[in-house]
Short mmCIF file of C-alpha atoms in Angstrom, two decimals:
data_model
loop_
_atom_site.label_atom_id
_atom_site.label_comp_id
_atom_site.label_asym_id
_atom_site.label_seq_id
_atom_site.Cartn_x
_atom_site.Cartn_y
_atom_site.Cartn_z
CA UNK A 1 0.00 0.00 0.00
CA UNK A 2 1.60 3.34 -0.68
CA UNK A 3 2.00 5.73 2.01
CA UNK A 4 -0.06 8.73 1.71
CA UNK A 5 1.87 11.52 0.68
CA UNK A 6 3.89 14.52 3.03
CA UNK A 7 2.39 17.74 3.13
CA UNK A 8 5.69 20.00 2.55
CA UNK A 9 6.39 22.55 4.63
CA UNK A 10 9.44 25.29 5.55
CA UNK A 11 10.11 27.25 8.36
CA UNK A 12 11.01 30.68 8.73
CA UNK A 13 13.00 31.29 11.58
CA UNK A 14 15.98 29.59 13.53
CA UNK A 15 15.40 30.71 17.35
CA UNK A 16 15.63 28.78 20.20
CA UNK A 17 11.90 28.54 19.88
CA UNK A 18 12.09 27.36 16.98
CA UNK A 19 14.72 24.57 17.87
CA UNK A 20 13.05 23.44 20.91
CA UNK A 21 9.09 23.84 19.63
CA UNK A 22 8.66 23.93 16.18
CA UNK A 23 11.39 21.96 13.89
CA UNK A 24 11.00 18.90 16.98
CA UNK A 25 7.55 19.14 16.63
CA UNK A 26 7.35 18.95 13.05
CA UNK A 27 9.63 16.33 12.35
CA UNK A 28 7.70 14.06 14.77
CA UNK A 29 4.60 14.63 12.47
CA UNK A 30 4.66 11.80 10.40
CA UNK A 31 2.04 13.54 7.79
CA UNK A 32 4.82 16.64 7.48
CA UNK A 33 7.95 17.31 5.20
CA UNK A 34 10.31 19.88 6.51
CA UNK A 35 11.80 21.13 2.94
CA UNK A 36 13.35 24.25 3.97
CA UNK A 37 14.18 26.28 6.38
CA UNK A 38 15.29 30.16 6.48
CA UNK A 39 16.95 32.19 9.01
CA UNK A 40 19.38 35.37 9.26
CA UNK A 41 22.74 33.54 10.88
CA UNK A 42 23.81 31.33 8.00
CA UNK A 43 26.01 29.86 10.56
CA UNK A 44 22.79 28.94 13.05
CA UNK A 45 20.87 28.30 9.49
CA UNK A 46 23.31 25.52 8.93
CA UNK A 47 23.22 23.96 12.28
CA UNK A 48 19.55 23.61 12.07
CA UNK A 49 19.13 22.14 9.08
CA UNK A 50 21.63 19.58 9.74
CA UNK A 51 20.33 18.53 13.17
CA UNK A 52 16.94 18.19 11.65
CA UNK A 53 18.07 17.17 7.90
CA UNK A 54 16.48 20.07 6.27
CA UNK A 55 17.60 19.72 2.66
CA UNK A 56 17.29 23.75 1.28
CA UNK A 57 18.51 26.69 3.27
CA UNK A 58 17.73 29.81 2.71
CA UNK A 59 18.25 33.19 4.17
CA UNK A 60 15.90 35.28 2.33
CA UNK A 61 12.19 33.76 3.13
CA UNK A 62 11.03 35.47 -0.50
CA UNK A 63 13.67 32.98 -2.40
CA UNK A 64 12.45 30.48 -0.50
CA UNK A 65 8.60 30.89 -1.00
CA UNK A 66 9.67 31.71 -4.82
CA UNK A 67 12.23 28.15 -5.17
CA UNK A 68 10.13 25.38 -2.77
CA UNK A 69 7.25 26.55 -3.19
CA UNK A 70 5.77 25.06 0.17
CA UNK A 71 2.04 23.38 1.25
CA UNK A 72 2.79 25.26 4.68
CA UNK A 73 4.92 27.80 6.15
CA UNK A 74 5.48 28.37 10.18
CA UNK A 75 6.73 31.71 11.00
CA UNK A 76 8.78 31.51 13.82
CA UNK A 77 10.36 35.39 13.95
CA UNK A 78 10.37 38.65 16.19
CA UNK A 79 6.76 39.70 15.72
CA UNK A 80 7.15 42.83 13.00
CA UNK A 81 7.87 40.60 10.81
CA UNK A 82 5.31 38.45 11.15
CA UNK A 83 2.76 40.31 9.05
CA UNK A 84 4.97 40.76 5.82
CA UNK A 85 6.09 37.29 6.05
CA UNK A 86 2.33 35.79 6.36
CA UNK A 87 0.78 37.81 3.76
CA UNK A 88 4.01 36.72 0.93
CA UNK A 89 3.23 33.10 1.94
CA UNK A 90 -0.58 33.44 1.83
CA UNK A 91 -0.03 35.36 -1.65
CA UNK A 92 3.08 32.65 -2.70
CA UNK A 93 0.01 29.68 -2.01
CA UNK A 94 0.93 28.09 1.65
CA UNK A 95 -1.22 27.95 4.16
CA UNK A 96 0.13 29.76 7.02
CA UNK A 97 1.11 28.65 11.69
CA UNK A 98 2.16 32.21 12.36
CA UNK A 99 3.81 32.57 16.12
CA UNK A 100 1.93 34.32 19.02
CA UNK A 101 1.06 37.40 19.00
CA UNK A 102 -0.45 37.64 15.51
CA UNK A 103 1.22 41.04 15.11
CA UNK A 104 2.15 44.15 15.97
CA UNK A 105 -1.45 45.31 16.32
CA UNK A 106 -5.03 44.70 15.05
CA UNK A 107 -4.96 46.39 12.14
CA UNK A 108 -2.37 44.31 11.14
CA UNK A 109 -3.87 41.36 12.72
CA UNK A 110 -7.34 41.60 10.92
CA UNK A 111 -5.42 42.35 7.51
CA UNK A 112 -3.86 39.13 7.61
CA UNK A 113 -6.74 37.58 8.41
CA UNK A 114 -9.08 38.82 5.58
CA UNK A 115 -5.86 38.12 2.97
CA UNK A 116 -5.77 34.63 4.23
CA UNK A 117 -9.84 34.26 3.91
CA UNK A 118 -9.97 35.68 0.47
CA UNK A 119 -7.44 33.41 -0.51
CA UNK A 120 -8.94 30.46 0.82
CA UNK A 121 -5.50 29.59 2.89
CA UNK A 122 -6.07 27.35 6.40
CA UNK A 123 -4.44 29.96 9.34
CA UNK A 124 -3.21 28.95 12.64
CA UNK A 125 -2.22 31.16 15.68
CA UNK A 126 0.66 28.90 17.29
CA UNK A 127 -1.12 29.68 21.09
CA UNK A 128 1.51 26.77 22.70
CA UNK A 129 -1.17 26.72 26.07
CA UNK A 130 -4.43 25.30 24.32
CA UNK A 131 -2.52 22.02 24.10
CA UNK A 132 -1.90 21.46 28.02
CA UNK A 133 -4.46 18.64 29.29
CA UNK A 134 -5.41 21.06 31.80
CA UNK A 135 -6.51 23.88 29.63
CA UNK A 136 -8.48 21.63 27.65
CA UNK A 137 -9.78 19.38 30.47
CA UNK A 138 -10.80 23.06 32.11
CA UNK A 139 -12.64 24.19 29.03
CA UNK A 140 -14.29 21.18 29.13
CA UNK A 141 -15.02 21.48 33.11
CA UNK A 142 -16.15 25.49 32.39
CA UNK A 143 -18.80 24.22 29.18
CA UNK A 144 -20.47 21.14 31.09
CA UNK A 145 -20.85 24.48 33.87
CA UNK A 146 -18.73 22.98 37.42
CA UNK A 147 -18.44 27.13 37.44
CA UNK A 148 -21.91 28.36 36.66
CA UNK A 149 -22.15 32.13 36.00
CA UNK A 150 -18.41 33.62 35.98
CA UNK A 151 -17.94 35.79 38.97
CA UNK A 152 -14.45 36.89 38.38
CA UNK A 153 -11.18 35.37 37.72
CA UNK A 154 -7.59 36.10 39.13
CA UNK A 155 -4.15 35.32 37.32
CA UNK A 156 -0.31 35.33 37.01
CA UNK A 157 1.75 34.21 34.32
CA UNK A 158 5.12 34.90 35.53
CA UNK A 159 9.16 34.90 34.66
CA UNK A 160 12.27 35.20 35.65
CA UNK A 161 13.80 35.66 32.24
CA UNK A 162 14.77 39.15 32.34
CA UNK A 163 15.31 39.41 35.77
CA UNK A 164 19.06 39.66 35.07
CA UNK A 165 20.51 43.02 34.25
CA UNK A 166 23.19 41.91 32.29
CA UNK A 167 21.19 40.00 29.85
CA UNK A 168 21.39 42.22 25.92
CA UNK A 169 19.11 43.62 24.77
CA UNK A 170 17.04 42.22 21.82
CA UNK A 171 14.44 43.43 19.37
CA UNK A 172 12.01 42.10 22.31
CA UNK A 173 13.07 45.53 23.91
CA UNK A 174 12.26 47.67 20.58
CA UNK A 175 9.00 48.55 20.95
CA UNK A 176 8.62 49.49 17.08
CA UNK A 177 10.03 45.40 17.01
CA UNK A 178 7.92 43.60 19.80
CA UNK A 179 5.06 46.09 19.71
CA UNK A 180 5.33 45.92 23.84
CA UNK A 181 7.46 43.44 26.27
CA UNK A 182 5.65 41.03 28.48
CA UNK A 183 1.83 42.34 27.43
CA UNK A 184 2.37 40.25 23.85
CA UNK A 185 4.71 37.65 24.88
CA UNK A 186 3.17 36.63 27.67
CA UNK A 187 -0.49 38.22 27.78
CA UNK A 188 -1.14 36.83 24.08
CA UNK A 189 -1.54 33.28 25.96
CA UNK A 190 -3.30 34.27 29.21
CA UNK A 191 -5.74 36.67 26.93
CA UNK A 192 -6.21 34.11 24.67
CA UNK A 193 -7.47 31.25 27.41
CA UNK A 194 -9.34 33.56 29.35
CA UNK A 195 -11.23 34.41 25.68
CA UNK A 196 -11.25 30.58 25.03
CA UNK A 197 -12.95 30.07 28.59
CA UNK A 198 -15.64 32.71 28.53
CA UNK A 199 -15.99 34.42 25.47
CA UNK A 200 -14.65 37.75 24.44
CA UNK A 201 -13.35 40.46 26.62
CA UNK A 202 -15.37 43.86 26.29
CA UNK A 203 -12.91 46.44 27.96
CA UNK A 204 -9.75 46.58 29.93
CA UNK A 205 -8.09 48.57 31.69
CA UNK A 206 -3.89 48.69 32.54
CA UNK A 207 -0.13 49.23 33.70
CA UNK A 208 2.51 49.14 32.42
CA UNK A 209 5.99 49.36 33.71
CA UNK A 210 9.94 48.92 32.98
CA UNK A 211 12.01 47.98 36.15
CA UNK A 212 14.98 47.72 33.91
CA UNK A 213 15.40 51.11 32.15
CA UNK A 214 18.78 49.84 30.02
CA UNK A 215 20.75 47.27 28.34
CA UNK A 216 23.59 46.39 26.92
CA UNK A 217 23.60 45.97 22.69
CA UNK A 218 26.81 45.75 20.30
CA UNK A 219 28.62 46.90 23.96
CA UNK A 220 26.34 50.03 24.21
CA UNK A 221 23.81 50.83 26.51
CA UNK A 222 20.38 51.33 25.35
CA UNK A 223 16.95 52.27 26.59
CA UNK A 224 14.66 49.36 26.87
CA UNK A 225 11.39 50.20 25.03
CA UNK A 226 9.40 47.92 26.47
CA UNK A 227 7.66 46.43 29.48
CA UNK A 228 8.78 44.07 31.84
CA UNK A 229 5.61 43.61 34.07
CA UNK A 230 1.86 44.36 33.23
CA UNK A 231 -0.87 44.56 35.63
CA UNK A 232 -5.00 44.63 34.19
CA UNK A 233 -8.51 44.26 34.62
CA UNK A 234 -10.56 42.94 32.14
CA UNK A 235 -14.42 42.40 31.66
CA UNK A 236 -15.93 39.84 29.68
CA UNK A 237 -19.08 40.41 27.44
CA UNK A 238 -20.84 38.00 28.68
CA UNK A 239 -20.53 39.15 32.52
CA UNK A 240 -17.49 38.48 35.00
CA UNK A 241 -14.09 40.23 35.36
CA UNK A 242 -10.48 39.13 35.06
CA UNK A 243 -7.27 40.76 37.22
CA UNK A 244 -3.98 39.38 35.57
CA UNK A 245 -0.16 40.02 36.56
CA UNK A 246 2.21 39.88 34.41
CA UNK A 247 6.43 39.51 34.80
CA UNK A 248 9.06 38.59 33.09
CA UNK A 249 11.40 39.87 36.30
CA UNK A 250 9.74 37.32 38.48
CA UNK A 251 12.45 35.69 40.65
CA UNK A 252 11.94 32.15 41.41
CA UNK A 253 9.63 31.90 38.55
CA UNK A 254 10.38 29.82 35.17
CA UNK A 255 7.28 29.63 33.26
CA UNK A 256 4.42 29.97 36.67
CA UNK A 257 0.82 30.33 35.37
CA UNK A 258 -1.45 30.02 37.90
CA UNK A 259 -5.57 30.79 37.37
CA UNK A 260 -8.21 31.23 39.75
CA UNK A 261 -11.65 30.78 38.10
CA UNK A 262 -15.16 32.08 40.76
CA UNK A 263 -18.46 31.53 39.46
CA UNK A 264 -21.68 30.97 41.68
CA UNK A 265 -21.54 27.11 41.43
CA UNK A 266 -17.89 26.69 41.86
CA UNK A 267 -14.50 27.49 41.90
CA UNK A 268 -11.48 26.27 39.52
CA UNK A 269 -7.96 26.28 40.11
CA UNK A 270 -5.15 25.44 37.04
CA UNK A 271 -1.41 25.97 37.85
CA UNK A 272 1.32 25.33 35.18
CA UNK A 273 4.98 25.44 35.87
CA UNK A 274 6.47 22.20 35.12
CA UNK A 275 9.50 22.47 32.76
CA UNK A 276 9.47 18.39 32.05
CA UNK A 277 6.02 17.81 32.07
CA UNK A 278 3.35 19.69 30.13
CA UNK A 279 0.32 18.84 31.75
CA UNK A 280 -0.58 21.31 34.85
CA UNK A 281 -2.98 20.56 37.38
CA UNK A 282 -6.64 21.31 38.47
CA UNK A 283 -8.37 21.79 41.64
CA UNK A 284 -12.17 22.61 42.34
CA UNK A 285 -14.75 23.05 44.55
CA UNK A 286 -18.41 23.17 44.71
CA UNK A 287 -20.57 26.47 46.24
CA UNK A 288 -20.75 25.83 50.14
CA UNK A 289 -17.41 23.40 50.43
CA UNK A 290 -14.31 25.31 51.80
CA UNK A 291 -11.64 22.70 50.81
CA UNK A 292 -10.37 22.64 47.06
CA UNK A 293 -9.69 19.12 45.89
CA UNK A 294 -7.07 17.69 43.30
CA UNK A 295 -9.46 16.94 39.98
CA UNK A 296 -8.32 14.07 37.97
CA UNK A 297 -7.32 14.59 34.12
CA UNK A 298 -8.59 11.93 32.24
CA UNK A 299 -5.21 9.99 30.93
CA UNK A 300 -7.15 10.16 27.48
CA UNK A 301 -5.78 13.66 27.54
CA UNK A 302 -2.55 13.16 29.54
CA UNK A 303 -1.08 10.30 27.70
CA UNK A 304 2.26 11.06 26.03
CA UNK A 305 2.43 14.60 27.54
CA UNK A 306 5.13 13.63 30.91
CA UNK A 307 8.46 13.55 30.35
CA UNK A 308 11.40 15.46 29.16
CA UNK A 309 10.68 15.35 25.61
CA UNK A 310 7.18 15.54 25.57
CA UNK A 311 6.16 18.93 23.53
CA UNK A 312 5.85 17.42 19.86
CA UNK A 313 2.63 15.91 22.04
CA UNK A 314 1.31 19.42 23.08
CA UNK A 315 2.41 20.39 19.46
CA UNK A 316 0.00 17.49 17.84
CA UNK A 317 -2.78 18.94 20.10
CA UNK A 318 -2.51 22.38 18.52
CA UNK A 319 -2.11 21.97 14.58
CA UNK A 320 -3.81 18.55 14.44
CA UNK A 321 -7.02 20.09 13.50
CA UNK A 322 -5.24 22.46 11.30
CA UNK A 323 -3.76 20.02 9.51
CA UNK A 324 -6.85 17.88 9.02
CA UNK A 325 -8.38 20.79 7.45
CA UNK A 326 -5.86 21.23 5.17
CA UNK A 327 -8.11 19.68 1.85
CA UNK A 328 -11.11 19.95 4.11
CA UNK A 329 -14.01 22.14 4.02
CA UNK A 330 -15.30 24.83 6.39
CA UNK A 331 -13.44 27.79 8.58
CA UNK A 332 -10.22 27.58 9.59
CA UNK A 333 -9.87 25.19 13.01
CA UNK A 334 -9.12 26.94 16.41
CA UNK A 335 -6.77 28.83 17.20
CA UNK A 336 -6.53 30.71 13.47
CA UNK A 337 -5.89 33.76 12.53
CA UNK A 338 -9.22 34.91 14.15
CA UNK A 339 -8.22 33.52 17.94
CA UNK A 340 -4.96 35.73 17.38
CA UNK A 341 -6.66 39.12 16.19
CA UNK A 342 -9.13 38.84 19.03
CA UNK A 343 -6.19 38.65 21.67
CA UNK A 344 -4.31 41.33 19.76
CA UNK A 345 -7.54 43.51 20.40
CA UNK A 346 -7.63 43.07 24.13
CA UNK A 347 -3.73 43.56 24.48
CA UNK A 348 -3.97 46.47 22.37
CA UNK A 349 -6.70 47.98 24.58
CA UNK A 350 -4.54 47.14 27.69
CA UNK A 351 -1.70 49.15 25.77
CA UNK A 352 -3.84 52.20 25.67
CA UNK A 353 -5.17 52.24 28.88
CA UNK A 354 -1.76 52.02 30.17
CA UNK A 355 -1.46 55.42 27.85
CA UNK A 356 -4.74 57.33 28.76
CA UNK A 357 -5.46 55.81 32.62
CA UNK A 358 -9.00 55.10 31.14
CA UNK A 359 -10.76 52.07 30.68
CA UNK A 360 -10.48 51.14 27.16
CA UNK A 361 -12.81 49.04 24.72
CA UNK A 362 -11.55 46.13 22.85
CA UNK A 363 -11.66 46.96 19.79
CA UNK A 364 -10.49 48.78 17.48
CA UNK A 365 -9.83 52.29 17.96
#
């Protein structure tokens, strides 16, 4: 019988994201062809490719689109770039897993998004935290309603990764480069799940701040344009309110996400910080008990996902559906390029309430 045929894809992009995330997560796709890959560092370029036998190199992602012509292209780059890059490959024919956040802003967000619709191209939103057991086992706790009505919900997602002072600075310091610090890295994910929970955020309002005013690049000192902790409030549509920290100057903290879900029937608890294992763990009560229990994830979920190379599982959990959809009717599978432009509203409200010291409504301005 022959084997049904790769879909072939490239990657654009050679960060340590990219090494640890996508290009592992790829390969262990049996259904995927990794045909090229592009980055700036021809040195890193080659590296790649030849831990992951990538045949074609490349270091300009146009040549590349133009020469391989690819099914699918991940875009795994410092976020101004994503835009330009996703609308060549949605023009060049591939269907397009673009990196969290979407872009810069909304505007360039829902641009991408209607160029990928007209075109008729499947678009994914690579939002790493939809494929944990516990966010999924938790949406599916929240929909058969262990909550009830959402009261209000309060969250952390913290870091220690630039905690140091004497790590450079990077474009992830330039705001014109990241758009902001920790409010897209981070608060694309936690905005994104809370949105996934309970539906879309209607205003928010926030703070912004830089504890580390400088950095070193190229042996200079610069000013870092960014933020290294955000503090909001959110309210949801559909009733409820959010309160959400965010650090990347967290000591003690690798990768802590911890979530705090009141309703009038219950309460919810999901924690995440386990570097080997990406699972996370739930605890609940019901309305009148006092003493929050350990809730069970169904191993149907949890299989495959402990241990120290686990994430091509949480990978399969997030572009499986895409994938399938690839020759399929219908929309796009969640998270597309809608998921992302609805989290790049919220954190772009959050950016301009840090600005005005108003509330500010999701959408565009």
């Amino acid at each position: 019988m022959t084997a049904p045929a790769q879909v072939r894809a490239a990657v654009i992009g050679t960060s340590g994201w990219a090494d640890s995330a996508h290009l592992p997560g790829l390969q262990a796709r049996g259904d995927v062809e990794v045909a090229a890959l592009c980055g700036r560092n021809p040195e890193r370029l080659a590296a790649l490719a030849g831990k992951y036998r990538i045949p074609r190199t490349f270091t300009d992602y146009r040549q590349l689109l133009a020469e391989v012509r690819p099914e699918v292209v991940v875009i795994a780059t410092p976020n101004h770039t994503h835009a330009p890059m996703a609308r060549a490959a949605l023009e060049a024919g591939a269907h397009v897993i673009c990196e969290k956040p979407l872009a810069l802003d909304a505007g360039e967000a829902a641009q991408m998004l209607a160029q990928a619709e007209a075109l008729g191209r499947r678009h994914l939103t690579f939002l790493t935290y939809r494929g944990l057991p516990a966010t999924r086992y938790l949406k599916t706790l929240i929909d058969e309603g262990y909550l009830g009505r959402l009261h209000h919900v309060q969250g952390c997602y913290l870091h220690a990764s630039w905690l140091d002072p004497a790590r450079p600075a990077s474009w992830k310091t330039i705001r014109a480069e990241g758009g902001s610090g920790v409010l897209h890295d981070l608060g694309a994910h936690v905005i994104d799940l809370l949105q996934w929970w309970f539906g879309p955020v209607a205003r928010a309002a926030g703070s912004l701040q830089t504890f580390i005013g400088e950095r070193q690049r190229d042996g200079v000192r610069v000013r870092v344009e960014t933020d290294d902790a955000t503090a909001c409030a959110l309210e949801f549509e559909g009733g409820g309110q959010a309160t959400l920290q965010l650090s990347r100057v967290a000591p003690g903290r690798h990768n802590y996400q911890r979530f705090e879900l009141y309703g009038d029937r219950g309460v919810l608890v999901y924690e995440y910080d386990q570097p080997w294992a990406h699972i996370g763990r739930i605890w609940g009560a019901r309305a009148g008990a006092y003493d929050l229990e350990p809730i069970p994830i169904p191993a149907a979920l949890t299989d495959g996902f402990a241990g120290q190379e686990t994430f091509p599982a949480i990978y399969r959990a997030v572009t499986d559906p895409f994938f399938a959809a690839l020759d399929a009717p219908g929309p796009s599978p969640a998270p597309s390029f809608a998921e992302g432009l609805a989290a790049q509203r919220v954190i772009d409200a959050v950016a301009r309430s840090a600005a005005s010291g108003r509330w500010e409504a999701a959408a565009f301005a």
